[in-house]
Structure formats: C-alpha cells, structure tokens
XYZ file of C-alpha atoms in Angstrom:
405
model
C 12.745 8.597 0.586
C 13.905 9.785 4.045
C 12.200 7.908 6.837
C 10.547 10.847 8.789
C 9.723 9.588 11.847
C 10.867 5.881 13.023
C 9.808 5.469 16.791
C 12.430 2.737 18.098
C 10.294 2.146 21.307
C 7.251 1.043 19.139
C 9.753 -2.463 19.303
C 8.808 -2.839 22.937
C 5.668 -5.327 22.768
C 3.089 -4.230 24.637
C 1.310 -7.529 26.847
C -1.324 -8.244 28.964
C -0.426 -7.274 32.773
C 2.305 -5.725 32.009
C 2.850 -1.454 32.094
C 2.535 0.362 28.525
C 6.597 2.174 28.423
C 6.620 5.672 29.174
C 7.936 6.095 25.336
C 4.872 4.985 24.059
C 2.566 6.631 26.528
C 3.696 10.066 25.644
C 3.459 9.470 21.926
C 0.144 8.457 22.070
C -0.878 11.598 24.401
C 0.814 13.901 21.741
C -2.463 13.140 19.598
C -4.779 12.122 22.269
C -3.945 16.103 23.443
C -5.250 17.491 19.820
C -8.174 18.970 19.328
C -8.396 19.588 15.657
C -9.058 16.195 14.702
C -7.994 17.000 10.947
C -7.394 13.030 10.931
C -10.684 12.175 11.247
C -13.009 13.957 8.307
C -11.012 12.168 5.431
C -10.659 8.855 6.990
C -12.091 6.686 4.590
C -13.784 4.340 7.222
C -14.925 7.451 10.012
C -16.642 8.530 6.938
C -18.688 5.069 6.102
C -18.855 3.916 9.922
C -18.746 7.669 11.385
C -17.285 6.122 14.898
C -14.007 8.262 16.543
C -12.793 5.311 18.147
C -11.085 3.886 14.764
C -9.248 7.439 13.830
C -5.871 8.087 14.272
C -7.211 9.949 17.298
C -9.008 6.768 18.522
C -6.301 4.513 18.353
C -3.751 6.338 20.357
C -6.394 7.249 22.511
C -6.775 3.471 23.166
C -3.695 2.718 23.241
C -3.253 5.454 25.896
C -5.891 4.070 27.620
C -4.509 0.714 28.439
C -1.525 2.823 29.166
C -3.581 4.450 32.024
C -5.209 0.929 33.370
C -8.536 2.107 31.633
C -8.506 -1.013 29.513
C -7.728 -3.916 29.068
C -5.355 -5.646 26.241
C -8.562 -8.564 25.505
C -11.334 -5.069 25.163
C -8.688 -3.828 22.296
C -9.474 -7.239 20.078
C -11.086 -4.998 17.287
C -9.730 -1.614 17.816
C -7.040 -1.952 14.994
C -8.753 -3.316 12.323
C -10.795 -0.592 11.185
C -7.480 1.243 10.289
C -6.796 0.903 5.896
C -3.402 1.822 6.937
C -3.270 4.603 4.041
C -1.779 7.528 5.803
C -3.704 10.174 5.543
C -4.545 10.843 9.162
C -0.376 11.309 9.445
C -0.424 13.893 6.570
C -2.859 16.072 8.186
C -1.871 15.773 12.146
C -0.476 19.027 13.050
C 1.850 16.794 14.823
C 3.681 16.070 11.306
C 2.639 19.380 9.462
C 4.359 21.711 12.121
C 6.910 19.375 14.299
C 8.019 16.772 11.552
C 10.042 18.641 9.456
C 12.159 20.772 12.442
C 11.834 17.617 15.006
C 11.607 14.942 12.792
C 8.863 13.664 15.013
C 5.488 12.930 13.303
C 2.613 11.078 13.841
C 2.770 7.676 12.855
C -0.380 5.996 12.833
C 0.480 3.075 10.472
C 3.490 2.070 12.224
C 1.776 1.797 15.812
C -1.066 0.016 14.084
C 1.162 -2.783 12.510
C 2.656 -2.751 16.307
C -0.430 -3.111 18.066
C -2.175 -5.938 15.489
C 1.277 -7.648 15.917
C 1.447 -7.706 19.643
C -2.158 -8.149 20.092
C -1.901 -11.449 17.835
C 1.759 -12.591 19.946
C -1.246 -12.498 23.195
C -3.403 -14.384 21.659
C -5.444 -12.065 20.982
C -6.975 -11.762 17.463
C -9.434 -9.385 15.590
C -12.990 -11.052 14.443
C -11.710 -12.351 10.903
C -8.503 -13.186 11.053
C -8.644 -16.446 9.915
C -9.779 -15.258 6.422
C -6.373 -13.000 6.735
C -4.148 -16.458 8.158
C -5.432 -18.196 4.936
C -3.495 -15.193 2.999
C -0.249 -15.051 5.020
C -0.435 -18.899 5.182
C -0.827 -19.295 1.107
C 1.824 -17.113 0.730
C 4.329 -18.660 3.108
C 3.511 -21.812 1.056
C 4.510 -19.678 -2.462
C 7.736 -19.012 -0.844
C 8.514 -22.844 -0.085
C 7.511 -23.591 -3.160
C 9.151 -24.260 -6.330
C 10.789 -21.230 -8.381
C 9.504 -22.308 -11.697
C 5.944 -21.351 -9.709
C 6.842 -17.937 -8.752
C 7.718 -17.334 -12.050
C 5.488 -19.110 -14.418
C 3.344 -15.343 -14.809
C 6.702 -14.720 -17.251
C 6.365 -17.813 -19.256
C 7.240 -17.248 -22.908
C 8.847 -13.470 -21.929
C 12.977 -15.037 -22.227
C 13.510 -12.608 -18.989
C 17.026 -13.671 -17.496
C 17.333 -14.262 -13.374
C 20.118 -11.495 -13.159
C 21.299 -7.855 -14.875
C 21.778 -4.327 -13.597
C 17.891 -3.506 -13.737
C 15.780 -6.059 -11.987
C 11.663 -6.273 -11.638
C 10.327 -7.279 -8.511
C 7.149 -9.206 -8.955
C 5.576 -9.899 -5.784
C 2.970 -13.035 -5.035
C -0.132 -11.181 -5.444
C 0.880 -9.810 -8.432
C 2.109 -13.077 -9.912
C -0.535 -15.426 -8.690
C -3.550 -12.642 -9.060
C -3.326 -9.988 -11.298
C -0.730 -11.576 -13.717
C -1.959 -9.116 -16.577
C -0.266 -6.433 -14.273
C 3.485 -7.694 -14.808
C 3.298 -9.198 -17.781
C 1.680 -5.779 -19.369
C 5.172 -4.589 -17.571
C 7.958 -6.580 -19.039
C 6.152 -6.696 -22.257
C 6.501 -2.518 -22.050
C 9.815 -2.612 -21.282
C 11.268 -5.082 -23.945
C 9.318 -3.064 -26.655
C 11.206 0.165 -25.517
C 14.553 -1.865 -25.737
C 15.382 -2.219 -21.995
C 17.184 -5.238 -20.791
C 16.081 -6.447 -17.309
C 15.883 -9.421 -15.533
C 13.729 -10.809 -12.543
C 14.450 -12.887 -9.587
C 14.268 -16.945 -9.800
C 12.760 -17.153 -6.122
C 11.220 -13.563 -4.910
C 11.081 -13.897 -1.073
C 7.125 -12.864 0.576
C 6.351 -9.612 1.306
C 2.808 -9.432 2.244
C 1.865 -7.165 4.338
C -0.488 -9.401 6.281
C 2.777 -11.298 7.645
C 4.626 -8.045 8.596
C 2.124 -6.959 11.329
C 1.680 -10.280 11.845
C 5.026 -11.694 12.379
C 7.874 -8.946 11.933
C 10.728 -11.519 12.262
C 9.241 -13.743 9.768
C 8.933 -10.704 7.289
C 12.274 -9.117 8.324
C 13.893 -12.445 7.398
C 12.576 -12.648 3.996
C 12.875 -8.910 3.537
C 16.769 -9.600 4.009
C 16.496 -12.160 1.377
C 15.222 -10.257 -1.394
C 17.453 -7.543 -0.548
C 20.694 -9.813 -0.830
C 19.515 -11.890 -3.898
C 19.097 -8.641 -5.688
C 22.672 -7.517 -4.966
C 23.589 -10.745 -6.069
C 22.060 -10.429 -9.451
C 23.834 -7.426 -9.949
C 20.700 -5.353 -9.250
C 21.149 -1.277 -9.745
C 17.829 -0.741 -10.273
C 15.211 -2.160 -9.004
C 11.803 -1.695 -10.599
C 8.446 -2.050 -8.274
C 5.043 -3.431 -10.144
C 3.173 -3.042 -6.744
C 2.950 -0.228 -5.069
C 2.520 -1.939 -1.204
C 6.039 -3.448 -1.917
C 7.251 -0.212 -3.377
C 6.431 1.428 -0.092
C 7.808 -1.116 1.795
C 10.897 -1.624 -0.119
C 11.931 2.426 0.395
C 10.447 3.143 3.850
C 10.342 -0.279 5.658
C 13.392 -2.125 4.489
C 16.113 0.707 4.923
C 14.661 0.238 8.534
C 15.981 -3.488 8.686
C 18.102 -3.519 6.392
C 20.018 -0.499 6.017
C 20.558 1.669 2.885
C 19.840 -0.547 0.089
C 22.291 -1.342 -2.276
C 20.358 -0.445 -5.410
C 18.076 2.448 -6.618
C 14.301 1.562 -6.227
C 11.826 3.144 -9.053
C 7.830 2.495 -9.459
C 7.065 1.388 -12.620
C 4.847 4.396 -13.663
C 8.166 6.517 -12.978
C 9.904 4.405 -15.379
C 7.377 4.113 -18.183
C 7.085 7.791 -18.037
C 11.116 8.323 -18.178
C 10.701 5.677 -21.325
C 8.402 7.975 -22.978
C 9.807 11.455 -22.295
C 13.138 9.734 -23.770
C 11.291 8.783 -26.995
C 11.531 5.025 -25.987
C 7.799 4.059 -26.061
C 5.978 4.742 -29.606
C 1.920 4.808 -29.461
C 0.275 3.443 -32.549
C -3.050 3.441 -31.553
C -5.380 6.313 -29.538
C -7.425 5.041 -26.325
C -10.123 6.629 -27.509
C -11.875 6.940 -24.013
C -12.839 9.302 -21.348
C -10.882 8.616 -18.296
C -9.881 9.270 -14.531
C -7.000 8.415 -12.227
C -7.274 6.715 -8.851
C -4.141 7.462 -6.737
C -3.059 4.337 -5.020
C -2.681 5.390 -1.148
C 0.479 3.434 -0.503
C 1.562 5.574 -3.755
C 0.250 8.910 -2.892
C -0.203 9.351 0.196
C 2.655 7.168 1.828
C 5.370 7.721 -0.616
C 4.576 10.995 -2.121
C 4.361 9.666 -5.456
C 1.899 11.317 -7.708
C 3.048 12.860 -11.027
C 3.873 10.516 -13.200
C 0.643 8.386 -13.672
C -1.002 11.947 -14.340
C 2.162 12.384 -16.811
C 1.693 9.068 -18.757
C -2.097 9.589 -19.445
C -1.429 13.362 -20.745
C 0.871 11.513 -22.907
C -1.635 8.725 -23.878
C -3.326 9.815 -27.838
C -7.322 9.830 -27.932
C -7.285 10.059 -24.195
C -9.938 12.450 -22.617
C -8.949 12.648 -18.778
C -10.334 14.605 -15.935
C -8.382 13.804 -12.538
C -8.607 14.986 -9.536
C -5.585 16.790 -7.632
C -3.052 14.276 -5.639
C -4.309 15.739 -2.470
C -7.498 15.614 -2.766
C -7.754 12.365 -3.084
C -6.119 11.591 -0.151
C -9.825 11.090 1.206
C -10.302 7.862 -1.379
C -9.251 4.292 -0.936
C -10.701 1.750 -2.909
C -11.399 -0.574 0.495
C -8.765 -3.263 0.095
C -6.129 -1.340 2.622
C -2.468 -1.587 2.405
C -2.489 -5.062 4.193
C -5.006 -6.403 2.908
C -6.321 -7.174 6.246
C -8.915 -4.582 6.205
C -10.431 -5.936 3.111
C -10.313 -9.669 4.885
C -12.120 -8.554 8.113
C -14.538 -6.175 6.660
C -15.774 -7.175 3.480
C -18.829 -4.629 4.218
C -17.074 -1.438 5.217
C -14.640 -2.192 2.399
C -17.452 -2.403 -0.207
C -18.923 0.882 0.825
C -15.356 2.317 0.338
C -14.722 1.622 -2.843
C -18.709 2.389 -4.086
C -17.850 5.961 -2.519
C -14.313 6.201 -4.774
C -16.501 4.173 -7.966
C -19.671 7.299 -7.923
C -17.018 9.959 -7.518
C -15.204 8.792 -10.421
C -18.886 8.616 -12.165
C -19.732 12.372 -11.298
C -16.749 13.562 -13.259
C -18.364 11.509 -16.637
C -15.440 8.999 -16.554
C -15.481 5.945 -18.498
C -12.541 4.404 -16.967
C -10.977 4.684 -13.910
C -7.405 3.974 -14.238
C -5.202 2.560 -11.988
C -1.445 2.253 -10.695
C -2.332 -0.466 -8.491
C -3.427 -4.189 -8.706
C -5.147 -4.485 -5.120
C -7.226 -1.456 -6.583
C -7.882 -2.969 -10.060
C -8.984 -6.236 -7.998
C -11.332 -4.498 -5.350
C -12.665 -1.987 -7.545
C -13.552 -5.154 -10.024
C -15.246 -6.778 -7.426
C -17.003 -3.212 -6.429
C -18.418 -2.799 -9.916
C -20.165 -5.934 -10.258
C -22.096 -5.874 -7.116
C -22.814 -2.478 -7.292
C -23.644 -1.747 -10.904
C -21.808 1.168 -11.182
C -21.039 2.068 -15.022
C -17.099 2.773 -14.801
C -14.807 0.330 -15.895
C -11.416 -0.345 -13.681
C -8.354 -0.854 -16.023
C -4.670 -0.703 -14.911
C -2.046 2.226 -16.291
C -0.093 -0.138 -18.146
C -2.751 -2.013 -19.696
C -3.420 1.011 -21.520
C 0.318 1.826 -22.040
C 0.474 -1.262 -23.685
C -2.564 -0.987 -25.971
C -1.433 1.995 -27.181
C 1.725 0.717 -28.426
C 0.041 -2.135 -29.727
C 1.080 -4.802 -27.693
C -1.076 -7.303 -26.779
C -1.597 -8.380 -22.751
C-alpha cells in the first residue's frame, strides 16, 4: 500500500522554549483553516465526550497554537490522548479527499499524534495515565529479552518450523493474550495443506513503544524485517491487524521496500476457500454481524474479505453494515492501546455504542478480525450486559471445518 502522505519534518521534535518549524506550522494551519469539520461528527470520542479540542481539528489547532506562543508545551499534557488513532478524521478532511491524490499531501492526524505523544514524553512531559501504558511497553520489552521458547510456547504441539517461504507473524499480544487467535490460524492453515513457518524470536512491535520511543521501535522493526528475509520469508502472513498496518505503511518508512509480500490473514483464508482449500463440515448456525477493525478498514483499506469469508460460512445469517459506514465505530481499545490505558471510561462508552448498534440489527454475534476488539468488546459485554456475544473470524472458520481451538 502506497504511503500517501509521509511528512519528513514531523522528525523535527518539537521542545519546550524552543520555535515550532515553519514545516509544521503550515501543516497544522492547512486544517486549523477548514471549516467543514467533517473530522469531527464520526470521531468516536467527540461523539462520547462532545469536546472540539480532541478532533483532528483540535489537535493541529493546538499544535498551531504553541506554534504561535499561545501555549505552552506543559498545558498540551493531555491534548493527545483522547485521539484512538483510527483514521477516520484523515479519510474525511477535504485536505486528503481533494489534494491527496493530485498532491500527495493529506492530512495526517495519526502520524502527528504519535509525534507529539513522543516528543511530549522526550520533555518530560506525560499524559495522566501513562504509567498504566509504561507497564505495557515495559512487559513487552521484557518478552523481547526473554527466552524464544516463551514467545513461542502459544504454538506448542502445532510442529510449525522457524523458517519457509510463507511465514506468520505472531506478535506479543497475540501470543501472550489472545492465544486462541493464532493458534485458530495455523491450525486453519495446516488443515488446508499450507506449509508455513513462524519466527523463533519475533522482535516487539507495540504500538505503545513506537510513539513512545521511535528508535527503540525502529530498531526492532529492522529486526523482524531481516530475520524474515533470513528465513526465506515470501510471504508474510499478519494475525493482528495493528502490526499489519504497521508492517505495510510504517516499516517501508524505515526500512525500505520490504523484501517479502505482506497478506492479512482474512485475505488468505478467503484465497484458501475460493481455491477449494478449506472444506466446512459443520453450519454456524447463528445470526451474525461484522465489526471492521479500524487499523483494517479505515487505515489500510482492507474490507472485503472478512465480509467474503462469512458469505461463505454455511448456517450463517449475517447482516453487516457497509465498510464506510462504520468508519464511525471503534470498539475503545485504539490502535496503541494507549487510549484504552488512559481512559478506561471513554473507552467503555465506545465500545457500549459499537455493542447496541450491533444489537439493533438482531445480531447474535459480533464477529471480529481483530484480537484488541475481541478483548475490549469482552470486557464491554460483561459490565454492560449487553446480549451479543464477541467471537473472532477464525474461530468460526475453524468450527466450521471442524477443528477444534
């Protein structure tokens, strides 16, 4: 996926007592100037907390704002928390609807608030909560300098090999959290008869470190990249959809054109069963909807084949809503994480919104393409009652076939 818009004076920290570049000034006054504020009726946080100031519009008006001697770096502290970093405000800017295409110059609200929690934290300067999001970047720092046999103990009893032409990439959260989510994975793909292998010592990728500490990231970014070449990587299959979007629009940054083909996993499954690959034995008897992931949807553009995959799916009632319009939902955990860490409440309210739309339609399930959704919208359900049960894609997949997860 072609990086639309990468803004190399973004790389220029901004500090306290010091003047905002002239780069970054104008980029921010290229939304502060707009008056449609089309970012700011989907935001999934405007519409809980209904306050301007954490929009796309808000931030680079604050950001413009210290610019201007206005503000202060210290009165920013929680400005750039409130953002789920899901990308929606960048899809509707007129900015990247009109100029993006000819002038490859878009809004990019994500990037500049990675840049801002990442400079703001190299001040001293951090948001109320962060140590609940330290404990996460910490814990997985430790993962990394930790035995292999522990990064890969979720694949116990599998026989996957640490090299071949098609590689999974499991990622911590995925093999320390929602295990069910890989292992339903490789369990999918050796019953359709593909031969794949996984890495002996996956390097982090958290999103917490990256706008916390780029270099950090960057290093182990470099990592993963090389020890997949050196298992003889073509493909490279993505359980997670964060580290999907960061493997084909952050790493090309740092790392250059990768040296291997990156593929979701729901693109994969669904090539497996349009080839005849995947049998189901079984119907999934249940009425169902479909929760696009925003680092999925809305940041990569990747939409069709979950919808694909549960056509396919025998029994299955479905009733989903169009990719676009659900670029208003998040389930509340945010592409970091962070959000999720530093406000538990706004998050909750988030994800009770998604959880009663997916009620109205009569849904049974809501499926998923996305373990930080399957884990927030778990937690969602039991405090808030609501009578719609969260289950992952490939759970399903794999029921179907008859395989047990």
């Amino acid at each position: 996926m072609e990086i639309l818009s990468y803004k190399d004076f973004y790389e220029e920290p901004v500090k306290k007592d010091a003047p905002v570049s002239e780069e970054l000034t104008k980029d921010c006054y290229n939304v502060f100037a707009c008056r449609h504020k089309f970012c700011r009726e989907w935001c999934p946080d405007y519409v809980e907390e209904r306050n301007e100031s954490y929009t796309s519009y808000g931030v680079h008006t604050s950001t413009l704002a210290l610019a201007r001697g206005n503000a202060s770096l210290p009165e920013m502290k929680n400005e750039f928390i409130h953002c789920l970093e899901c990308g929606q405000c960048e899809l509707k800017c007129p900015n990247t609807m009109f100029g993006g295409d000819f002038y490859h110059y878009a809004t990019t609200t994500v990037d500049l608030v990675r840049k801002m929690r990442r400079d703001l934290h190299a001040q001293g300067i951090d948001y109320d909560g962060f140590d609940e999001v330290q404990q996460v970047i910490d814990e997985h720092l430790a993962h990394d300098a930790g035995p292999d046999e522990e990064l890969t103990s979720w694949a116990a009893g599998l026989d996957l090999p640490f090299s071949g032409e098609t590689m999974m990439f499991v990622d911590y959260y995925n093999a320390f959290q929602t295990r069910e989510v890989p292992i339903a994975a490789a369990k999918i793909l050796k019953a359709a008869g593909v031969e794949f292998g996984i890495l002996k010592h996956p390097h982090v990728t958290t999103g917490e470190l990256y706008e916390t500490d780029e270099d950090k990231w960057v290093e182990a970014a470099k990592k993963n990249v090389a020890d997949l070449k050196a298992a003889g990587a073509k493909t490279v299959i993505l359980v997670n959809p964060h580290e999907y979007s960061y493997f084909i629009k952050e790493y090309p940054r740092y790392c250059g054109t990768l040296p291997f083909e990156v593929v979701y996993i729901t693109d994969y499954v669904n090539d497996l069963i349009k080839a005849d690959k995947i049998a189901f034995v079984k119907p999934y008897n249940k009425n169902v909807t479909y929760h696009d992931p925003c680092s999925l949807n809305k940041l990569c553009g990747n939409y069709q084949a979950p919808r694909e995959i549960i056509a396919a799916l025998p029994g299955t009632h479905a009733d989903i809503e169009k990719p676009i319009l659900q670029w208003k939902y998040c389930c509340g955990n945010g592409v970091s994480g962070a959000f999720r860490k530093a406000l538990p409440d706004i998050a909750y309210k988030i994800g009770v919104r998604r959880l009663r739309h997916a009620n109205d339609v009569g849904a049974e399930v809501l499926l998923l393409a996305c373990p930080h959704c399957k884990d927030m919208f778990a937690e969602t359900k039991t405090k808030s009652g609501i009578n719609i049960e969260p289950v992952h894609i490939l759970e399903v997949v794999a029921y179907c076939m008859g395989i047990e997860v």
